[in-house]
Amino acid sequence: MSSHDQGRHVAAVVGGAIAGSVAAEVLTSAGVLCVVLEQNDRPYGKIEDGLPRWHVKQRKLEYERIDSRLDHPCVHFLPRTRLGRDIDFRELIEQWGFSVVLLANGAWKDRPLPVEGIDEYVCKGLVYQNPLIYWFNHKNEKSYTGPRYEIQPGTIVIGGGLASIDVVKVIQFELYEKALCARGIDTSMLELEHKGVPAVCASHQIDPGELMIDDCTLYYRRRAVDMPLAQFPENASQEQIEKTQAVRKKILTRVMEKYRVRFKECHAPVGALVENGRLVGLRFIQTRVEGGKAVPLPGSELEVYTSLVVSSIGSIPELIPGIEMKGELYKFSDPETGEYMGCEGVFGIGNVVTGQGNIMISQKHSQQLSRRILENYLGLGPRDTVSPLFENGEEVVRQKLEPVKAAIQKKPPLSTAQISCILERVQRRQREIGYKNYRDWIKKVTPPDLE
Ligand SMILES: Cc1cc2nc3c(=O)[nH]c(=O)nc-3n(C[C@H](O)[C@H](O)[C@H](O)COP(=O)(O)OP(=O)(O)OC[C@H]3O[C@@H](n4cnc5c(N)ncnc54)[C@H](O)[C@@H]3O)c2cc1C
């Protein structure tokens, strides 16, 4: 055991992406050893597999940040190790002997489209957002072996959030790249994203209408002004509400113009249209928004035929055997504390807690919770430097954490023998995988043609 391994506590962090790597950074800065379990070869999570690949600079920057957090002598990285498959949840919390377990495993299950029996048609006319974006981000790599999707003219997307905007863009880029290529024009997804479809066509003296493309349509169950493309400030005034609604409309209009996307508001899918075992469309009902809710209008049903439906209505955490659920989320007592109610000493951080968010939210959530866990659960670090939320006098959070804090103060640090026992298990797993050190591993598992 090296001198770096003499920490008082050892934490397990499940997931190595934004939330997981930030937690590792905070915990190791106080001398806690971190074992980071990551299901994939590379730890970049939704940065690599969610954020579409036209975000070239942002993806590179976040990869580098994650690398610098995980390439640390107090971090023991376990790639290719999935909780619930390679390591059982109960085994992790009962047998490994960690001081604390942080779940930073994000939201990787698409929320099921609420249409009866629709999941029978996955890959038979229906595709969900997560596999679609994964394919889009990796499809040009020689080693890619996953499913391949043929984007169809007239594709319809069910959604309304920021991710669904990326989905409609992906579809348009595929359609226009192919149509322009058929005319001998070489363009790229990067050029289409940057300049927009009409501008790229114009640079080749083409009217996009001439290409006869049946553009993609985004269906949303509420109004354009209700789309969560911009958030209301806390306790928003009427004026602030209207301003945010105007921003939402502006974002949508820009997407529609720049990428030739069509939009239908106040349409909720209610039924599948099926022919010969394939989904060939959806039945919608029109809605009216009342008190923020989409209320169906009786007698307004209509049928829309298409060869491809993409569902982009949000992501939720995946089921992991042994982890108890509360609705579609894990059984956390409160997103602010991230405390898992199923057993003591387990916390959630980042996307896994709410099922939604962005890079900044995951990062901040992980930072704040990891600092509080350090201070209030592991008893490390002075209050003034560790928990700004406490300092800001957030009494509600303070009260919520009091019972946690009381439990923690009794928690003894791990002995050298206990630490050795954990690290022996870690090293055994690393040997099985062929992992020696972080940088060499990343080099080995990064496809040479990764975009
Ligand atoms: C299409 C799309 C576009 C987006 N665009 C933006 C954007 O423009 N700007 C922005 O800020 N945000 C964007 N986001 C959101 C952003 O990417 C995420 O909010 C953020 O990256 C989540 O970070 P995280 O660490 O909480 O979760 P994740 O990135 O999901 O990380 C979870 C990690 O846990 C691992 N894991 C999962 N299950 C297990 C398991 N059982 N065992 C071990 N490991 C496991 C995963 O492999 C992953 O590495 C977008 C998301 C999508 C889907």
XYZ file of C-alpha atoms and ligand atoms in Angstrom:
504
model
C 0.000 0.000 0.000
C 1.451 3.367 -1.008
C 1.531 6.380 1.289
C -1.352 7.806 -0.734
C -3.552 4.971 0.535
C -3.386 5.939 4.219
C -6.692 7.877 4.027
C -9.098 7.620 6.868
C -12.018 6.791 4.670
C -12.583 4.972 1.402
C -15.482 5.971 -0.848
C -17.056 4.063 -3.709
C -18.208 6.309 -6.540
C -20.435 4.635 -9.130
C -19.979 6.404 -12.493
C -16.927 8.348 -13.566
C -18.388 11.199 -15.619
C -19.152 14.759 -14.523
C -20.790 14.028 -11.152
C -18.528 11.057 -10.339
C -15.247 12.717 -11.240
C -16.171 15.922 -9.397
C -17.015 13.872 -6.287
C -13.658 12.093 -6.580
C -11.922 15.471 -6.816
C -13.640 16.848 -3.712
C -13.163 13.703 -1.639
C -9.535 13.088 -2.576
C -8.700 16.725 -1.791
C -9.493 15.814 1.836
C -7.442 12.601 1.694
C -10.322 10.192 1.103
C -9.485 7.290 -1.195
C -11.978 6.866 -4.025
C -12.787 3.720 -5.936
C -14.559 4.823 -9.115
C -16.632 2.089 -10.766
C -17.435 2.835 -14.394
C -19.510 0.551 -16.608
C -17.818 1.673 -19.835
C -14.207 1.637 -20.945
C -14.136 5.419 -20.956
C -15.614 7.464 -18.102
C -17.158 10.367 -19.986
C -20.820 9.352 -19.734
C -23.279 11.706 -21.418
C -20.450 13.965 -22.564
C -19.347 11.259 -24.987
C -22.636 9.453 -25.552
C -25.287 12.171 -25.064
C -23.933 15.559 -26.062
C -24.018 15.344 -29.892
C -20.614 15.299 -31.534
C -20.901 18.757 -33.064
C -20.017 20.096 -29.569
C -16.383 19.410 -30.477
C -14.648 21.893 -28.158
C -16.938 21.355 -25.199
C -16.592 17.588 -25.355
C -12.795 17.803 -25.542
C -12.675 20.241 -22.651
C -14.896 18.079 -20.445
C -12.891 14.927 -21.328
C -9.739 16.712 -20.191
C -11.396 17.885 -16.992
C -12.640 14.384 -16.178
C -9.179 12.947 -16.955
C -7.461 15.412 -14.660
C -9.858 14.583 -11.811
C -9.566 10.820 -12.189
C -5.829 10.646 -12.877
C -5.053 11.110 -9.212
C -3.019 8.899 -6.871
C -5.964 8.597 -4.456
C -8.382 7.501 -7.212
C -8.608 3.798 -7.994
C -10.392 3.533 -11.326
C -12.394 0.411 -12.171
C -13.525 0.660 -15.787
C -15.681 -1.976 -17.498
C -17.326 -2.567 -14.130
C -21.063 -2.164 -13.988
C -22.936 -2.009 -10.711
C -25.728 -4.569 -10.921
C -23.831 -6.755 -13.411
C -20.185 -7.111 -12.353
C -20.728 -6.047 -8.765
C -23.977 -6.478 -6.896
C -25.356 -3.427 -5.055
C -25.821 -5.258 -1.745
C -22.354 -6.771 -2.055
C -20.929 -3.289 -2.583
C -22.563 -1.819 0.495
C -22.403 -4.822 2.797
C -19.208 -6.671 1.902
C -16.691 -4.249 0.443
C -16.569 -2.138 3.613
C -16.628 1.369 2.111
C -17.074 4.411 4.365
C -19.612 5.848 1.946
C -21.112 4.988 -1.460
C -21.943 7.705 -3.970
C -24.232 6.869 -6.874
C -23.225 9.060 -9.820
C -24.565 6.776 -12.522
C -26.758 9.278 -14.360
C -30.017 8.660 -16.203
C -29.636 6.134 -18.993
C -33.092 4.685 -19.402
C -35.409 6.487 -21.784
C -38.703 7.387 -20.128
C -41.192 5.008 -21.793
C -43.472 6.655 -24.344
C -46.921 6.583 -22.687
C -48.691 4.693 -25.463
C -49.923 1.208 -24.688
C -47.864 -1.611 -26.161
C -45.577 0.781 -28.076
C -42.327 -0.774 -26.834
C -43.049 -3.860 -28.942
C -42.055 -1.703 -31.913
C -38.613 -0.636 -30.740
C -36.418 -0.927 -33.853
C -39.600 -1.662 -35.849
C -40.507 1.952 -36.514
C -39.734 3.286 -33.020
C -36.383 4.472 -31.680
C -35.609 6.040 -28.327
C -33.324 9.043 -27.905
C -30.464 7.482 -25.912
C -29.572 4.720 -28.418
C -30.129 7.118 -31.330
C -27.661 9.693 -30.025
C -25.210 6.960 -29.029
C -25.301 5.691 -32.626
C -24.969 9.213 -34.047
C -21.906 9.927 -31.890
C -20.132 6.640 -32.625
C -21.373 5.437 -36.022
C -18.268 6.524 -37.944
C -15.849 4.581 -35.754
C -14.528 1.400 -37.398
C -15.003 -0.543 -34.174
C -18.679 0.472 -33.765
C -20.808 -2.670 -33.619
C -24.086 -1.350 -32.168
C -27.406 -0.983 -33.964
C -27.482 1.237 -37.052
C -30.441 3.478 -37.818
C -31.615 4.579 -41.237
C -33.175 8.003 -40.776
C -36.398 8.260 -42.724
C -37.993 11.256 -44.472
C -41.006 12.488 -42.505
C -39.631 11.258 -39.165
C -41.631 12.445 -36.191
C -40.056 13.211 -32.846
C -42.001 13.262 -29.606
C -40.417 15.612 -27.113
C -40.096 19.232 -26.131
C -36.944 19.562 -24.020
C -33.439 20.613 -25.062
C -32.406 17.047 -25.880
C -35.310 16.708 -28.330
C -33.991 19.781 -30.154
C -30.711 17.917 -30.634
C -32.641 14.890 -31.870
C -34.472 16.850 -34.586
C -31.178 18.397 -35.646
C -29.566 14.940 -35.940
C -32.428 13.827 -38.174
C -32.235 16.866 -40.425
C -28.447 16.576 -40.773
C -28.752 12.935 -41.813
C -31.468 13.741 -44.387
C -29.753 16.795 -45.907
C -26.257 15.320 -45.904
C -27.574 12.347 -47.866
C -29.650 14.437 -50.281
C -26.769 16.829 -50.967
C -24.364 13.921 -51.367
C -26.722 12.429 -53.979
C -26.206 15.660 -55.936
C -22.450 15.318 -55.628
C -22.186 17.925 -52.878
C -19.952 17.108 -49.994
C -21.124 18.687 -46.771
C -20.781 17.674 -43.163
C -22.840 17.608 -40.037
C -20.501 20.266 -38.619
C -21.130 22.619 -41.543
C -24.893 22.029 -41.419
C -24.975 22.649 -37.678
C -22.859 25.766 -37.869
C -24.337 27.477 -40.923
C -27.803 25.948 -40.978
C -29.528 24.019 -43.749
C -30.761 26.987 -45.890
C -27.306 28.645 -45.832
C -25.467 25.448 -46.808
C -27.930 24.859 -49.650
C -27.639 28.490 -50.764
C -23.842 28.217 -50.903
C -24.408 25.575 -53.604
C -27.141 27.591 -55.364
C -29.791 25.143 -54.217
C -33.225 25.962 -52.911
C -33.712 23.417 -50.073
C -37.305 22.900 -51.271
C -35.886 21.482 -54.547
C -34.420 18.576 -52.607
C -38.003 17.419 -51.899
C -37.137 16.360 -48.361
C -40.022 15.527 -46.083
C -38.658 17.404 -43.056
C -38.823 16.111 -39.529
C -41.675 17.266 -37.231
C -41.407 17.757 -33.480
C -44.640 17.044 -31.591
C -45.064 18.561 -28.144
C -48.000 17.996 -25.817
C -48.085 21.598 -24.578
C -47.558 25.002 -26.249
C -44.277 26.298 -27.665
C -44.065 28.791 -24.768
C -44.228 25.882 -22.296
C -41.196 24.057 -23.721
C -38.490 23.800 -21.053
C -35.869 25.363 -23.344
C -35.269 28.198 -20.861
C -36.041 28.166 -17.147
C -38.093 30.655 -15.143
C -36.134 32.408 -12.403
C -37.133 31.419 -8.865
C -40.362 33.140 -7.716
C -40.726 34.642 -11.198
C -42.905 37.708 -11.658
C -45.468 37.818 -14.480
C -43.027 39.930 -16.471
C -40.222 37.399 -15.968
C -42.556 34.567 -16.959
C -43.453 36.317 -20.199
C -39.810 37.098 -20.904
C -38.828 33.436 -20.450
C -41.712 32.322 -22.643
C -40.525 34.716 -25.349
C -37.008 33.256 -25.099
C -38.429 29.749 -25.478
C -40.340 30.759 -28.580
C -37.287 32.463 -30.016
C -35.117 29.367 -29.511
C -37.716 27.170 -31.177
C -38.247 29.554 -34.101
C -34.525 29.700 -34.712
C -34.283 25.896 -34.782
C -37.239 25.680 -37.159
C -35.730 28.221 -39.554
C -32.088 27.248 -39.351
C -32.686 23.513 -39.651
C -36.066 23.458 -41.437
C -37.764 21.593 -38.604
C -41.570 21.514 -38.398
C -43.376 21.826 -35.107
C -46.796 20.829 -33.797
C -47.780 22.064 -30.380
C -50.549 20.719 -28.136
C -50.440 17.186 -29.557
C -50.149 14.203 -27.212
C -49.604 10.670 -28.581
C -52.324 8.231 -27.483
C -52.149 5.225 -29.776
C -49.904 3.199 -32.064
C -50.699 2.692 -35.746
C -49.416 -0.727 -36.715
C -49.229 -2.590 -40.004
C -47.624 -6.003 -40.517
C -45.953 -5.913 -37.094
C -44.375 -2.481 -37.689
C -45.173 0.892 -36.235
C -46.375 3.061 -39.123
C -47.545 6.089 -37.184
C -49.189 7.465 -34.091
C -52.632 8.561 -33.086
C -52.563 11.953 -31.375
C -55.080 13.862 -29.344
C -54.969 17.641 -29.327
C -54.716 19.400 -25.996
C -55.403 22.661 -24.229
C -53.003 23.906 -21.546
C -54.722 24.529 -18.228
C -52.693 25.330 -15.112
C -49.563 24.022 -16.829
C -51.234 20.687 -17.664
C -52.051 19.380 -21.141
C -55.769 18.597 -21.060
C -56.991 16.387 -23.936
C -59.701 17.861 -26.154
C -62.404 15.217 -26.692
C -63.041 14.370 -30.318
C -59.768 15.939 -31.535
C -57.939 12.696 -32.323
C -55.954 12.452 -35.539
C -53.700 9.899 -37.192
C -50.191 10.707 -38.382
C -48.411 8.198 -40.593
C -44.606 7.995 -40.683
C -41.864 5.414 -41.144
C -39.963 6.492 -38.046
C -40.983 7.728 -34.617
C -38.283 8.953 -32.229
C -39.223 9.315 -28.590
C -37.279 11.973 -26.706
C -39.316 12.583 -23.588
C -36.581 12.395 -20.989
C -34.238 9.964 -19.279
C -34.505 8.265 -15.923
C -32.055 6.179 -13.878
C -31.722 2.547 -14.872
C -33.051 -0.128 -12.561
C -30.256 -1.734 -10.577
C -31.146 -4.890 -8.642
C -31.186 -4.097 -4.922
C -31.762 -0.340 -5.333
C -35.252 0.629 -4.239
C -37.311 2.950 -6.418
C -39.661 5.815 -5.636
C -41.672 6.156 -8.833
C -39.249 6.333 -11.725
C -36.339 7.558 -9.549
C -34.234 5.887 -6.870
C -35.574 6.220 -3.358
C -33.767 9.424 -2.373
C -35.162 11.322 0.590
C -34.582 14.697 -1.041
C -32.640 15.935 -4.096
C -30.868 18.467 -1.896
C -29.290 15.892 0.402
C -29.110 13.055 -2.143
C -29.571 10.673 0.777
C -30.737 7.201 -0.304
C -33.499 5.972 1.981
C -32.877 2.261 1.391
C -29.757 2.121 3.598
C -27.367 4.351 5.476
C -24.240 5.760 3.900
C -25.468 5.830 0.284
C -25.993 9.114 -1.560
C -26.916 10.132 -5.106
C -25.221 12.947 -7.011
C -25.795 14.539 -10.422
C -28.289 13.382 -13.040
C -29.142 10.194 -11.164
C -30.997 12.151 -8.496
C -33.420 14.091 -10.656
C -33.107 12.307 -13.992
C -32.503 15.621 -15.711
C -30.124 18.561 -15.751
C -27.063 19.753 -17.540
C -23.303 19.690 -17.108
C -23.241 22.684 -14.780
C -26.090 21.342 -12.618
C -24.443 17.917 -12.292
C -21.126 19.532 -11.429
C -22.588 21.886 -8.812
C -24.821 19.231 -7.298
C -21.889 16.857 -7.002
C -19.603 19.537 -5.544
C -22.095 20.675 -2.932
C -23.160 17.213 -1.882
C -19.640 15.791 -1.817
C -18.518 18.680 0.386
C -21.419 18.159 2.739
C -20.770 14.412 2.833
C -17.129 15.102 3.639
C -18.011 17.470 6.409
C -21.179 15.993 7.787
C -20.829 12.313 7.067
C -17.109 11.670 7.155
C -16.351 14.431 9.667
C -13.563 15.899 7.536
C -12.812 19.522 6.698
C -13.639 22.732 8.501
C -17.162 24.004 8.133
C -16.167 27.379 6.684
C -14.280 25.971 3.761
C -16.370 22.923 3.139
C -20.010 23.823 2.987
C -20.903 27.200 1.508
C -24.586 26.286 1.681
C -24.343 26.026 5.451
C -22.533 29.330 5.545
C -25.228 30.914 3.427
C -27.580 30.070 6.255
C -29.748 27.640 4.341
C -31.533 26.500 7.428
C -33.753 24.009 5.639
C -30.793 22.097 4.289
C -29.055 22.315 7.654
C -32.076 20.791 9.406
C -32.383 18.039 6.827
C -28.764 17.078 7.366
C -28.757 17.098 11.162
C -29.817 13.435 11.515
C -27.258 12.420 8.890
C -24.599 14.363 10.740
C -25.460 12.729 14.039
C -25.082 9.267 12.504
C -21.785 10.159 10.920
C -20.030 11.421 13.923
C -20.144 7.869 15.249
C -18.610 6.498 12.068
C -15.004 5.518 12.690
C -12.404 5.879 9.964
C -11.287 2.644 8.351
C -8.304 0.761 9.728
C -5.273 -0.010 7.572
C -6.404 -3.647 7.398
C -9.870 -2.632 6.196
C -8.378 -0.337 3.565
C -6.029 -3.119 2.386
C -8.954 -5.471 2.069
C -10.828 -3.051 -0.233
C -7.742 -2.306 -2.298
C -6.974 -5.996 -2.769
C -10.435 -6.472 -4.290
C -9.900 -3.417 -6.486
C -6.535 -4.640 -7.714
C -7.926 -8.094 -8.438
C -10.617 -6.549 -10.641
C -8.088 -4.251 -12.333
C -5.897 -7.253 -13.156
C -8.879 -9.108 -14.644
C -9.593 -6.144 -16.903
C -5.960 -5.462 -17.788
C -5.958 -2.001 -16.200
C -2.611 -0.654 -14.980
C -2.923 3.108 -14.781
C -5.403 5.748 -15.872
C -3.573 7.454 -18.752
C -2.344 4.230 -20.376
C -5.818 2.738 -20.082
C -7.512 5.732 -21.723
C -4.958 5.617 -24.541
C -5.571 1.900 -25.031
C -9.394 2.097 -25.128
C -9.843 5.299 -27.138
C -10.775 4.457 -30.741
C -8.260 6.109 -33.097
C -11.135 7.500 -35.167
C -13.252 8.778 -32.246
C -14.841 12.098 -33.256
C -28.864 14.773 -26.263
C -28.285 15.492 -25.066
C -27.767 16.754 -25.213
C -27.247 17.446 -24.119
N -26.735 18.699 -24.311
C -26.224 19.373 -23.261
C -25.660 20.662 -23.433
O -25.627 21.199 -24.548
N -25.160 21.306 -22.344
C -25.183 20.738 -21.095
O -24.714 21.348 -20.128
N -25.696 19.510 -20.893
C -26.216 18.808 -21.946
N -26.740 17.576 -21.762
C -26.834 17.019 -20.394
C -25.478 16.597 -19.820
O -24.762 15.857 -20.766
C -25.724 15.793 -18.554
O -26.625 16.478 -17.710
C -24.441 15.541 -17.744
O -23.374 15.191 -18.579
C -24.716 14.452 -16.719
O -23.561 14.149 -15.984
P -23.610 13.023 -14.857
O -22.206 12.778 -14.447
O -24.580 13.406 -13.801
O -24.230 11.748 -15.571
P -23.673 10.853 -16.781
O -22.903 11.631 -17.748
O -24.822 10.085 -17.276
O -22.640 9.886 -16.056
C -22.996 8.684 -15.440
C -21.825 7.727 -15.535
O -22.161 6.549 -14.829
C -21.862 5.415 -15.620
N -22.791 4.353 -15.202
C -24.127 4.281 -15.455
N -24.646 3.193 -14.891
C -23.630 2.559 -14.269
C -23.533 1.353 -13.500
N -24.615 0.589 -13.249
N -22.326 0.975 -13.031
C -21.216 1.744 -13.262
N -21.268 2.886 -13.984
C -22.438 3.284 -14.463
C -22.074 5.894 -17.040
O -21.389 5.090 -17.978
C -21.538 7.308 -16.978
O -20.163 7.360 -17.221
C -27.245 16.845 -22.845
C -27.735 15.535 -22.688
C -28.252 14.863 -23.791
C -28.777 13.468 -23.599
